PDB file of C-alpha atoms in Angstrom:
ATOM      1  CA  MET E   1     -59.337  48.278  75.361  1.00 40.00           C
ATOM      2  CA  LYS E   2     -58.150  44.663  74.984  1.00 44.00           C
ATOM      3  CA  LYS E   3     -58.902  44.747  71.245  1.00 46.00           C
ATOM      4  CA  LEU E   4     -56.812  47.899  70.840  1.00 40.00           C
ATOM      5  CA  VAL E   5     -53.848  46.320  72.687  1.00 36.00           C
ATOM      6  CA  LEU E   6     -54.039  43.092  70.600  1.00 38.00           C
ATOM      7  CA  ALA E   7     -54.230  45.089  67.381  1.00 41.00           C
ATOM      8  CA  THR E   8     -51.213  47.122  68.361  1.00 43.00           C
ATOM      9  CA  ILE E   9     -49.222  43.988  69.250  1.00 43.00           C
ATOM     10  CA  GLY E  10     -50.218  42.304  65.930  1.00 47.00           C
ATOM     11  CA  ALA E  11     -49.193  45.304  63.857  1.00 47.00           C
ATOM     12  CA  GLY E  12     -45.836  45.409  65.596  1.00 50.00           C
ATOM     13  CA  ALA E  13     -45.248  41.707  64.922  1.00 44.00           C
ATOM     14  CA  VAL E  14     -46.009  42.148  61.233  1.00 40.00           C
ATOM     15  CA  ALA E  15     -43.741  45.184  61.050  1.00 43.00           C
ATOM     16  CA  ALA E  16     -40.931  43.241  62.739  1.00 45.00           C
ATOM     17  CA  ALA E  17     -41.365  40.192  60.437  1.00 45.00           C
ATOM     18  CA  ALA E  18     -41.236  42.263  57.221  1.00 46.00           C
ATOM     19  CA  PRO E  19     -37.563  43.333  57.514  1.00 49.00           C
ATOM     20  CA  ALA E  20     -36.572  39.773  58.478  1.00 47.00           C
ATOM     21  CA  LEU E  21     -38.283  38.331  55.387  1.00 41.00           C
ATOM     22  CA  GLY E  22     -36.633  40.974  53.144  1.00 47.00           C
ATOM     23  CA  ALA E  23     -33.209  40.168  54.594  1.00 47.00           C
ATOM     24  CA  ASP E  24     -33.795  36.447  53.958  1.00 50.00           C
ATOM     25  CA  LEU E  25     -34.700  37.118  50.317  1.00 43.00           C
ATOM     26  CA  ALA E  26     -31.585  39.305  49.911  1.00 49.00           C
ATOM     27  CA  ARG E  27     -29.398  36.423  51.093  1.00 57.00           C
ATOM     28  CA  ARG E  28     -30.652  34.049  48.349  1.00 56.00           C
ATOM     29  CA  ALA E  29     -28.174  33.348  45.513  1.00 54.00           C
ATOM     30  CA  PRO E  30     -28.955  35.053  42.191  1.00 59.00           C
ATOM     31  CA  PRO E  31     -30.146  32.790  39.388  1.00 60.00           C
ATOM     32  CA  ALA E  32     -27.357  31.079  37.340  1.00 56.00           C
ATOM     33  CA  PRO E  33     -26.490  32.881  34.103  1.00 60.00           C
ATOM     34  CA  TYR E  34     -27.755  31.295  30.850  1.00 57.00           C
ATOM     35  CA  THR E  35     -25.106  29.340  28.934  1.00 58.00           C
ATOM     36  CA  LYS E  36     -25.398  28.036  25.371  1.00 65.00           C
ATOM     37  CA  ALA E  37     -25.078  24.307  24.741  1.00 57.00           C
ATOM     38  CA  PRO E  38     -21.684  23.285  23.266  1.00 58.00           C
ATOM     39  CA  PRO E  39     -21.709  22.852  19.492  1.00 56.00           C
ATOM     40  CA  ALA E  40     -22.266  19.331  18.216  1.00 51.00           C
ATOM     41  CA  VAL E  41     -19.028  17.476  17.393  1.00 45.00           C
ATOM     42  CA  VAL E  42     -18.930  16.337  13.772  1.00 45.00           C
ATOM     43  CA  ALA E  43     -16.633  13.396  13.049  1.00 51.00           C
ATOM     44  CA  THR E  44     -13.933  14.050  10.445  1.00 58.00           C
ATOM     45  CA  VAL E  45     -13.739  11.732   7.454  1.00 82.00           C
ATOM     46  CA  TYR E  46     -10.602  11.104   5.412  1.00 90.00           C
ATOM     47  CA  ASP E  47     -11.021  11.597   1.667  1.00 93.00           C
ATOM     48  CA  TRP E  48      -8.892   9.283  -0.542  1.00 96.00           C
ATOM     49  CA  SER E  49      -9.954  10.906  -3.833  1.00 96.00           C
ATOM     50  CA  GLY E  50      -7.418  12.517  -6.150  1.00 96.00           C
ATOM     51  CA  PHE E  51      -4.190  12.058  -8.078  1.00 97.00           C
ATOM     52  CA  TYR E  52      -1.145  10.834  -6.166  1.00 98.00           C
ATOM     53  CA  ILE E  53       2.537  10.098  -6.698  1.00 98.00           C
ATOM     54  CA  GLY E  54       4.838   8.115  -4.466  1.00 98.00           C
ATOM     55  CA  ALA E  55       7.906   5.994  -3.847  1.00 98.00           C
ATOM     56  CA  ASN E  56       8.299   2.387  -2.766  1.00 98.00           C
ATOM     57  CA  ALA E  57      11.050   0.078  -1.538  1.00 98.00           C
ATOM     58  CA  GLY E  58      11.255  -3.517  -0.459  1.00 98.00           C
ATOM     59  CA  GLY E  59      12.201  -6.859  -1.934  1.00 97.00           C
ATOM     60  CA  GLY E  60      11.022  -9.957  -3.655  1.00 97.00           C
ATOM     61  CA  THR E  61      11.716 -13.433  -4.909  1.00 97.00           C
ATOM     62  CA  SER E  62      11.189 -15.252  -8.191  1.00 97.00           C
ATOM     63  CA  ARG E  63      11.135 -18.947  -9.044  1.00 97.00           C
ATOM     64  CA  ASN E  64      12.715 -19.888 -12.375  1.00 97.00           C
ATOM     65  CA  CYS E  65      12.593 -23.353 -13.885  1.00 97.00           C
ATOM     66  CA  TRP E  66      14.832 -24.146 -16.880  1.00 97.00           C
ATOM     67  CA  GLY E  67      14.502 -26.809 -19.533  1.00 96.00           C
ATOM     68  CA  LEU E  68      16.021 -27.573 -22.939  1.00 95.00           C
ATOM     69  CA  VAL E  69      13.562 -27.139 -25.803  1.00 94.00           C
ATOM     70  CA  GLY E  70      12.981 -30.700 -26.975  1.00 88.00           C
ATOM     71  CA  GLY E  71      15.104 -32.008 -24.101  1.00 87.00           C
ATOM     72  CA  GLY E  72      14.925 -32.521 -20.331  1.00 92.00           C
ATOM     73  CA  ALA E  73      14.575 -30.337 -17.255  1.00 96.00           C
ATOM     74  CA  GLU E  74      17.713 -28.482 -16.176  1.00 96.00           C
ATOM     75  CA  GLY E  75      16.462 -27.499 -12.729  1.00 96.00           C
ATOM     76  CA  CYS E  76      14.957 -24.555 -10.847  1.00 97.00           C
ATOM     77  CA  ASN E  77      16.391 -21.703  -8.801  1.00 96.00           C
ATOM     78  CA  SER E  78      14.997 -19.043  -6.478  1.00 96.00           C
ATOM     79  CA  ALA E  79      16.180 -15.499  -7.180  1.00 96.00           C
ATOM     80  CA  SER E  80      15.819 -12.910  -4.427  1.00 97.00           C
ATOM     81  CA  GLY E  81      16.889  -9.345  -3.737  1.00 98.00           C
ATOM     82  CA  ALA E  82      15.864  -5.722  -3.294  1.00 98.00           C
ATOM     83  CA  ALA E  83      13.593  -3.402  -5.264  1.00 98.00           C
ATOM     84  CA  VAL E  84      13.045   0.365  -5.292  1.00 98.00           C
ATOM     85  CA  GLY E  85      10.835   2.513  -7.486  1.00 98.00           C
ATOM     86  CA  GLY E  86       7.812   4.739  -7.736  1.00 98.00           C
ATOM     87  CA  GLN E  87       4.109   4.828  -8.560  1.00 98.00           C
ATOM     88  CA  LEU E  88       1.464   7.270  -9.720  1.00 98.00           C
ATOM     89  CA  GLY E  89      -2.275   6.900  -9.874  1.00 98.00           C
ATOM     90  CA  TYR E  90      -5.754   8.248  -9.299  1.00 98.00           C
ATOM     91  CA  ARG E  91      -8.398   7.248  -6.751  1.00 97.00           C
ATOM     92  CA  MET E  92     -12.083   8.090  -6.447  1.00 97.00           C
ATOM     93  CA  GLN E  93     -13.991   7.563  -3.201  1.00 96.00           C
ATOM     94  CA  MET E  94     -17.720   6.811  -3.166  1.00 96.00           C
ATOM     95  CA  SER E  95     -19.018   6.485   0.394  1.00 94.00           C
ATOM     96  CA  ASN E  96     -16.566   4.005   1.966  1.00 96.00           C
ATOM     97  CA  PHE E  97     -15.586   2.392  -1.340  1.00 97.00           C
ATOM     98  CA  VAL E  98     -12.437   3.533  -3.159  1.00 97.00           C
ATOM     99  CA  PHE E  99     -11.655   2.800  -6.819  1.00 98.00           C
ATOM    100  CA  GLY E 100      -8.362   3.538  -8.523  1.00 98.00           C
ATOM    101  CA  LEU E 101      -5.898   3.090 -11.388  1.00 98.00           C
ATOM    102  CA  GLU E 102      -2.126   2.931 -10.907  1.00 98.00           C
ATOM    103  CA  ALA E 103       1.142   2.539 -12.821  1.00 98.00           C
ATOM    104  CA  GLN E 104       4.259   1.414 -10.966  1.00 98.00           C
ATOM    105  CA  GLY E 105       7.880   0.896 -12.045  1.00 98.00           C
ATOM    106  CA  ASP E 106      10.814  -0.538 -10.056  1.00 98.00           C
ATOM    107  CA  TRP E 107      14.479  -1.285 -10.452  1.00 98.00           C
ATOM    108  CA  ALA E 108      15.258  -4.715  -9.030  1.00 98.00           C
ATOM    109  CA  ASP E 109      18.137  -7.055  -8.291  1.00 96.00           C
ATOM    110  CA  PHE E 110      16.618 -10.509  -7.826  1.00 98.00           C
ATOM    111  CA  SER E 111      19.340 -13.083  -8.509  1.00 97.00           C
ATOM    112  CA  GLY E 112      19.694 -16.835  -7.984  1.00 97.00           C
ATOM    113  CA  SER E 113      21.461 -19.867  -9.450  1.00 97.00           C
ATOM    114  CA  ASN E 114      21.473 -23.662  -9.499  1.00 96.00           C
ATOM    115  CA  ARG E 115      23.627 -26.515 -10.768  1.00 96.00           C
ATOM    116  CA  ASN E 116      22.352 -27.762 -14.119  1.00 96.00           C
ATOM    117  CA  LEU E 117      20.740 -31.178 -13.645  1.00 96.00           C
ATOM    118  CA  LEU E 118      21.620 -32.379 -17.165  1.00 95.00           C
ATOM    119  CA  ASN E 119      25.231 -31.153 -16.997  1.00 94.00           C
ATOM    120  CA  PRO E 120      26.594 -30.397 -13.512  1.00 96.00           C
ATOM    121  CA  ALA E 121      29.614 -28.699 -15.097  1.00 96.00           C
ATOM    122  CA  ILE E 122      27.215 -25.831 -15.959  1.00 96.00           C
ATOM    123  CA  THR E 123      25.598 -23.411 -13.493  1.00 97.00           C
ATOM    124  CA  ASP E 124      22.391 -21.599 -14.511  1.00 97.00           C
ATOM    125  CA  ARG E 125      21.690 -18.098 -13.167  1.00 98.00           C
ATOM    126  CA  SER E 126      18.405 -16.128 -13.308  1.00 97.00           C
ATOM    127  CA  ARG E 127      18.053 -12.404 -12.671  1.00 97.00           C
ATOM    128  CA  ILE E 128      15.195  -9.855 -12.645  1.00 97.00           C
ATOM    129  CA  ASN E 129      16.491  -6.351 -13.406  1.00 97.00           C
ATOM    130  CA  ASP E 130      13.230  -4.373 -13.330  1.00 98.00           C
ATOM    131  CA  PHE E 131       9.455  -4.718 -13.384  1.00 98.00           C
ATOM    132  CA  GLY E 132       6.325  -2.666 -13.975  1.00 98.00           C
ATOM    133  CA  LEU E 133       2.724  -3.058 -12.795  1.00 98.00           C
ATOM    134  CA  PHE E 134      -0.388  -1.542 -14.420  1.00 98.00           C
ATOM    135  CA  THR E 135      -3.362  -2.207 -12.193  1.00 98.00           C
ATOM    136  CA  GLY E 136      -6.865  -1.317 -11.128  1.00 98.00           C
ATOM    137  CA  GLN E 137      -7.770  -1.099  -7.434  1.00 98.00           C
ATOM    138  CA  VAL E 138     -10.885  -1.675  -5.357  1.00 98.00           C
ATOM    139  CA  GLY E 139     -10.744  -0.752  -1.682  1.00 98.00           C
ATOM    140  CA  TYR E 140     -12.768  -0.036   1.436  1.00 98.00           C
ATOM    141  CA  ALA E 141     -11.908   2.909   3.689  1.00 97.00           C
ATOM    142  CA  PHE E 142     -12.226   2.995   7.468  1.00 96.00           C
ATOM    143  CA  ASN E 143     -11.752   6.757   7.707  1.00 96.00           C
ATOM    144  CA  ASN E 144      -7.980   7.228   7.188  1.00 96.00           C
ATOM    145  CA  VAL E 145      -7.222   3.493   6.888  1.00 97.00           C
ATOM    146  CA  LEU E 146      -7.643   1.974   3.428  1.00 98.00           C
ATOM    147  CA  GLY E 147      -7.565  -1.717   2.596  1.00 98.00           C
ATOM    148  CA  TYR E 148      -7.534  -2.671  -1.075  1.00 98.00           C
ATOM    149  CA  VAL E 149      -6.985  -5.389  -3.650  1.00 98.00           C
ATOM    150  CA  LYS E 150      -5.490  -4.833  -7.084  1.00 98.00           C
ATOM    151  CA  GLY E 151      -4.963  -6.656 -10.362  1.00 98.00           C
ATOM    152  CA  GLY E 152      -3.828  -6.098 -13.906  1.00 98.00           C
ATOM    153  CA  ALA E 153      -0.815  -6.481 -16.194  1.00 98.00           C
ATOM    154  CA  ALA E 154       2.858  -6.893 -15.347  1.00 98.00           C
ATOM    155  CA  VAL E 155       6.087  -6.574 -17.329  1.00 98.00           C
ATOM    156  CA  VAL E 156       9.472  -7.909 -16.177  1.00 98.00           C
ATOM    157  CA  GLY E 157      13.002  -7.446 -17.522  1.00 97.00           C
ATOM    158  CA  ASP E 158      15.016 -10.682 -17.205  1.00 97.00           C
ATOM    159  CA  LYS E 159      18.599 -11.750 -17.807  1.00 97.00           C
ATOM    160  CA  TYR E 160      19.751 -15.384 -17.870  1.00 97.00           C
ATOM    161  CA  ASN E 161      23.312 -16.716 -17.914  1.00 96.00           C
ATOM    162  CA  THR E 162      25.117 -20.038 -17.885  1.00 95.00           C
ATOM    163  CA  PHE E 163      28.578 -20.401 -16.328  1.00 95.00           C
ATOM    164  CA  ASN E 164      31.313 -22.969 -16.108  1.00 95.00           C
ATOM    165  CA  THR E 165      30.803 -24.350 -12.612  1.00 95.00           C
ATOM    166  CA  ALA E 166      34.510 -24.886 -12.008  1.00 96.00           C
ATOM    167  CA  THR E 167      35.936 -21.622 -13.372  1.00 95.00           C
ATOM    168  CA  GLY E 168      32.984 -19.226 -13.234  1.00 93.00           C
ATOM    169  CA  ALA E 169      33.472 -18.235 -16.891  1.00 93.00           C
ATOM    170  CA  GLN E 170      30.283 -17.237 -18.719  1.00 93.00           C
ATOM    171  CA  LEU E 171      29.181 -19.666 -21.394  1.00 92.00           C
ATOM    172  CA  SER E 172      25.938 -18.160 -22.739  1.00 93.00           C
ATOM    173  CA  SER E 173      23.283 -15.551 -21.996  1.00 93.00           C
ATOM    174  CA  ALA E 174      19.811 -14.358 -22.937  1.00 94.00           C
ATOM    175  CA  ASN E 175      17.879 -11.160 -22.228  1.00 94.00           C
ATOM    176  CA  THR E 176      14.133 -10.841 -22.493  1.00 96.00           C
ATOM    177  CA  THR E 177      11.103  -8.769 -21.537  1.00 97.00           C
ATOM    178  CA  ARG E 178       8.175 -10.802 -20.262  1.00 96.00           C
ATOM    179  CA  TRP E 179       4.534  -9.756 -20.052  1.00 97.00           C
ATOM    180  CA  GLY E 180       2.177 -11.382 -17.599  1.00 97.00           C
ATOM    181  CA  ALA E 181      -0.481 -10.699 -14.981  1.00 98.00           C
ATOM    182  CA  THR E 182      -0.415  -9.566 -11.374  1.00 98.00           C
ATOM    183  CA  VAL E 183      -2.693  -9.602  -8.323  1.00 98.00           C
ATOM    184  CA  GLY E 184      -2.048  -8.018  -4.956  1.00 98.00           C
ATOM    185  CA  ALA E 185      -3.385  -6.484  -1.770  1.00 98.00           C
ATOM    186  CA  GLY E 186      -2.368  -3.673   0.531  1.00 98.00           C
ATOM    187  CA  VAL E 187      -3.183  -1.504   3.532  1.00 98.00           C
ATOM    188  CA  GLU E 188      -2.564   2.250   3.552  1.00 98.00           C
ATOM    189  CA  TYR E 189      -2.737   4.707   6.460  1.00 98.00           C
ATOM    190  CA  GLY E 190      -3.333   8.444   6.041  1.00 97.00           C
ATOM    191  CA  ILE E 191      -0.739  10.109   8.273  1.00 95.00           C
ATOM    192  CA  SER E 192      -1.662  13.671   7.268  1.00 93.00           C
ATOM    193  CA  GLN E 193      -4.003  15.486   4.897  1.00 89.00           C
ATOM    194  CA  ASN E 194      -1.932  14.599   1.823  1.00 94.00           C
ATOM    195  CA  LEU E 195       0.535  11.897   2.923  1.00 96.00           C
ATOM    196  CA  SER E 196      -0.155   8.187   3.348  1.00 97.00           C
ATOM    197  CA  LEU E 197       2.051   5.240   4.254  1.00 98.00           C
ATOM    198  CA  GLY E 198       1.293   1.639   3.366  1.00 98.00           C
ATOM    199  CA  VAL E 199       2.471  -1.913   2.798  1.00 98.00           C
ATOM    200  CA  GLU E 200       1.646  -4.068  -0.220  1.00 98.00           C
ATOM    201  CA  TYR E 201       2.074  -7.635  -1.466  1.00 98.00           C
ATOM    202  CA  ASP E 202       1.980  -8.564  -5.170  1.00 98.00           C
ATOM    203  CA  HIS E 203       2.270 -11.823  -7.086  1.00 98.00           C
ATOM    204  CA  ILE E 204       3.354 -11.818 -10.744  1.00 98.00           C
ATOM    205  CA  PHE E 205       2.374 -14.648 -13.117  1.00 97.00           C
ATOM    206  CA  LEU E 206       4.741 -14.990 -16.089  1.00 95.00           C
ATOM    207  CA  ASP E 207       4.246 -18.547 -17.383  1.00 89.00           C
ATOM    208  CA  ASN E 208       6.832 -20.116 -19.754  1.00 94.00           C
ATOM    209  CA  LYS E 209       8.877 -18.605 -22.570  1.00 95.00           C
ATOM    210  CA  ASN E 210      11.275 -20.035 -25.189  1.00 95.00           C
ATOM    211  CA  LEU E 211      14.627 -18.218 -25.342  1.00 95.00           C
ATOM    212  CA  ASN E 212      17.658 -18.527 -27.625  1.00 93.00           C
ATOM    213  CA  PHE E 213      20.868 -18.261 -25.605  1.00 93.00           C
ATOM    214  CA  THR E 214      23.736 -16.432 -27.308  1.00 89.00           C
ATOM    215  CA  THR E 215      26.984 -18.253 -26.668  1.00 87.00           C
ATOM    216  CA  THR E 216      30.375 -16.899 -25.787  1.00 78.00           C
ATOM    217  CA  ALA E 217      32.627 -17.416 -28.813  1.00 70.00           C
ATOM    218  CA  GLY E 218      34.017 -20.951 -28.876  1.00 60.00           C
ATOM    219  CA  ALA E 219      32.359 -21.959 -25.616  1.00 58.00           C
ATOM    220  CA  MET E 220      29.329 -23.985 -26.695  1.00 61.00           C
ATOM    221  CA  PRO E 221      26.725 -24.134 -29.497  1.00 68.00           C
ATOM    222  CA  THR E 222      23.584 -21.993 -29.502  1.00 80.00           C
ATOM    223  CA  THR E 223      20.975 -23.458 -27.175  1.00 87.00           C
ATOM    224  CA  ALA E 224      17.200 -22.949 -27.035  1.00 93.00           C
ATOM    225  CA  ARG E 225      15.674 -23.118 -23.565  1.00 95.00           C
ATOM    226  CA  ASN E 226      12.182 -22.896 -22.127  1.00 96.00           C
ATOM    227  CA  ILE E 227      12.050 -20.994 -18.816  1.00 97.00           C
ATOM    228  CA  GLY E 228       9.037 -20.636 -16.549  1.00 96.00           C
ATOM    229  CA  GLN E 229       8.882 -17.848 -14.003  1.00 97.00           C
ATOM    230  CA  ASP E 230       6.746 -16.170 -11.365  1.00 97.00           C
ATOM    231  CA  ALA E 231       7.557 -13.609  -8.663  1.00 98.00           C
ATOM    232  CA  ASP E 232       6.423 -12.357  -5.254  1.00 98.00           C
ATOM    233  CA  LEU E 233       6.902  -8.778  -4.044  1.00 98.00           C
ATOM    234  CA  GLY E 234       6.687  -7.096  -0.647  1.00 98.00           C
ATOM    235  CA  LEU E 235       6.854  -3.286  -0.654  1.00 98.00           C
ATOM    236  CA  VAL E 236       6.561  -0.306   1.693  1.00 98.00           C
ATOM    237  CA  ARG E 237       4.954   2.674  -0.049  1.00 98.00           C
ATOM    238  CA  LEU E 238       4.756   6.412   0.660  1.00 98.00           C
ATOM    239  CA  ASN E 239       2.244   8.460  -1.372  1.00 98.00           C
ATOM    240  CA  TYR E 240       1.593  12.182  -1.735  1.00 98.00           C
ATOM    241  CA  ARG E 241      -1.945  13.057  -2.851  1.00 96.00           C
ATOM    242  CA  PHE E 242      -2.542  16.279  -4.766  1.00 94.00           C
ATOM    243  CA  GLY E 243      -5.571  18.514  -4.355  1.00 77.00           C
ATOM    244  CA  GLY E 244      -7.623  19.707  -1.389  1.00 58.00           C
ATOM    245  CA  PRO E 245      -7.345  18.611   2.217  1.00 53.00           C
ATOM    246  CA  GLY E 246      -7.666  14.951   3.032  1.00 47.00           C
ATOM    247  CA  LEU E 247     -10.170  15.706   5.818  1.00 46.00           C
ATOM    248  CA  PHE E 248     -13.582  17.196   5.310  1.00 42.00           C
ATOM    249  CA  HIS E 249     -16.612  17.707   7.598  1.00 37.00           C
TER     250      HIS E 249
END
């Protein structure tokens, strides 16, 4: 009799516990839905390769030292002023290294004068009217920032005059085109896929040149002078690069 009672009580306890366990399982949160991992981020790299054309503006100075051929030194002057022009070129990027060729031409107005040391009644004036640069470039790119050095040939258009110091009347003049060499360096920043903005410094070596000055009628005899010259340029440049996008993955 006791066994029957205990069995009945045990069965009832199990029956009562079963609904409670089922209710507990029903209250558990469902498993979190499966989500895919976000795609890997690939860094973009700026590509400097391609043909480009651009404009530049800035200024410069030149140092000009005069002397009579077979005579003494007449003195030096510093000519300074503004420059504006354009450039075109091609660059090829290999890994982080960038190689290029460029031609540049500018109109200029660098002018300066000094009192002639041999004859203070005469004032000597030097002027650069234009210049051109034909250079090769080697650079290193930090994504869309490019640092580079350049070197090659330079050509400069010069005009020289002498004046009466007291009256300002022209006494003689000479025009010439000088060829020399140039070296420079610059930094360029890619502001969009095809546009870049940069700054550049260039030095032009022009050495010495003998010039025959044409005189104003009745003013003074023809004079041969030796003039040495070099120049420094500082330019802001904006380039447009042709071709595909400047960023690739």
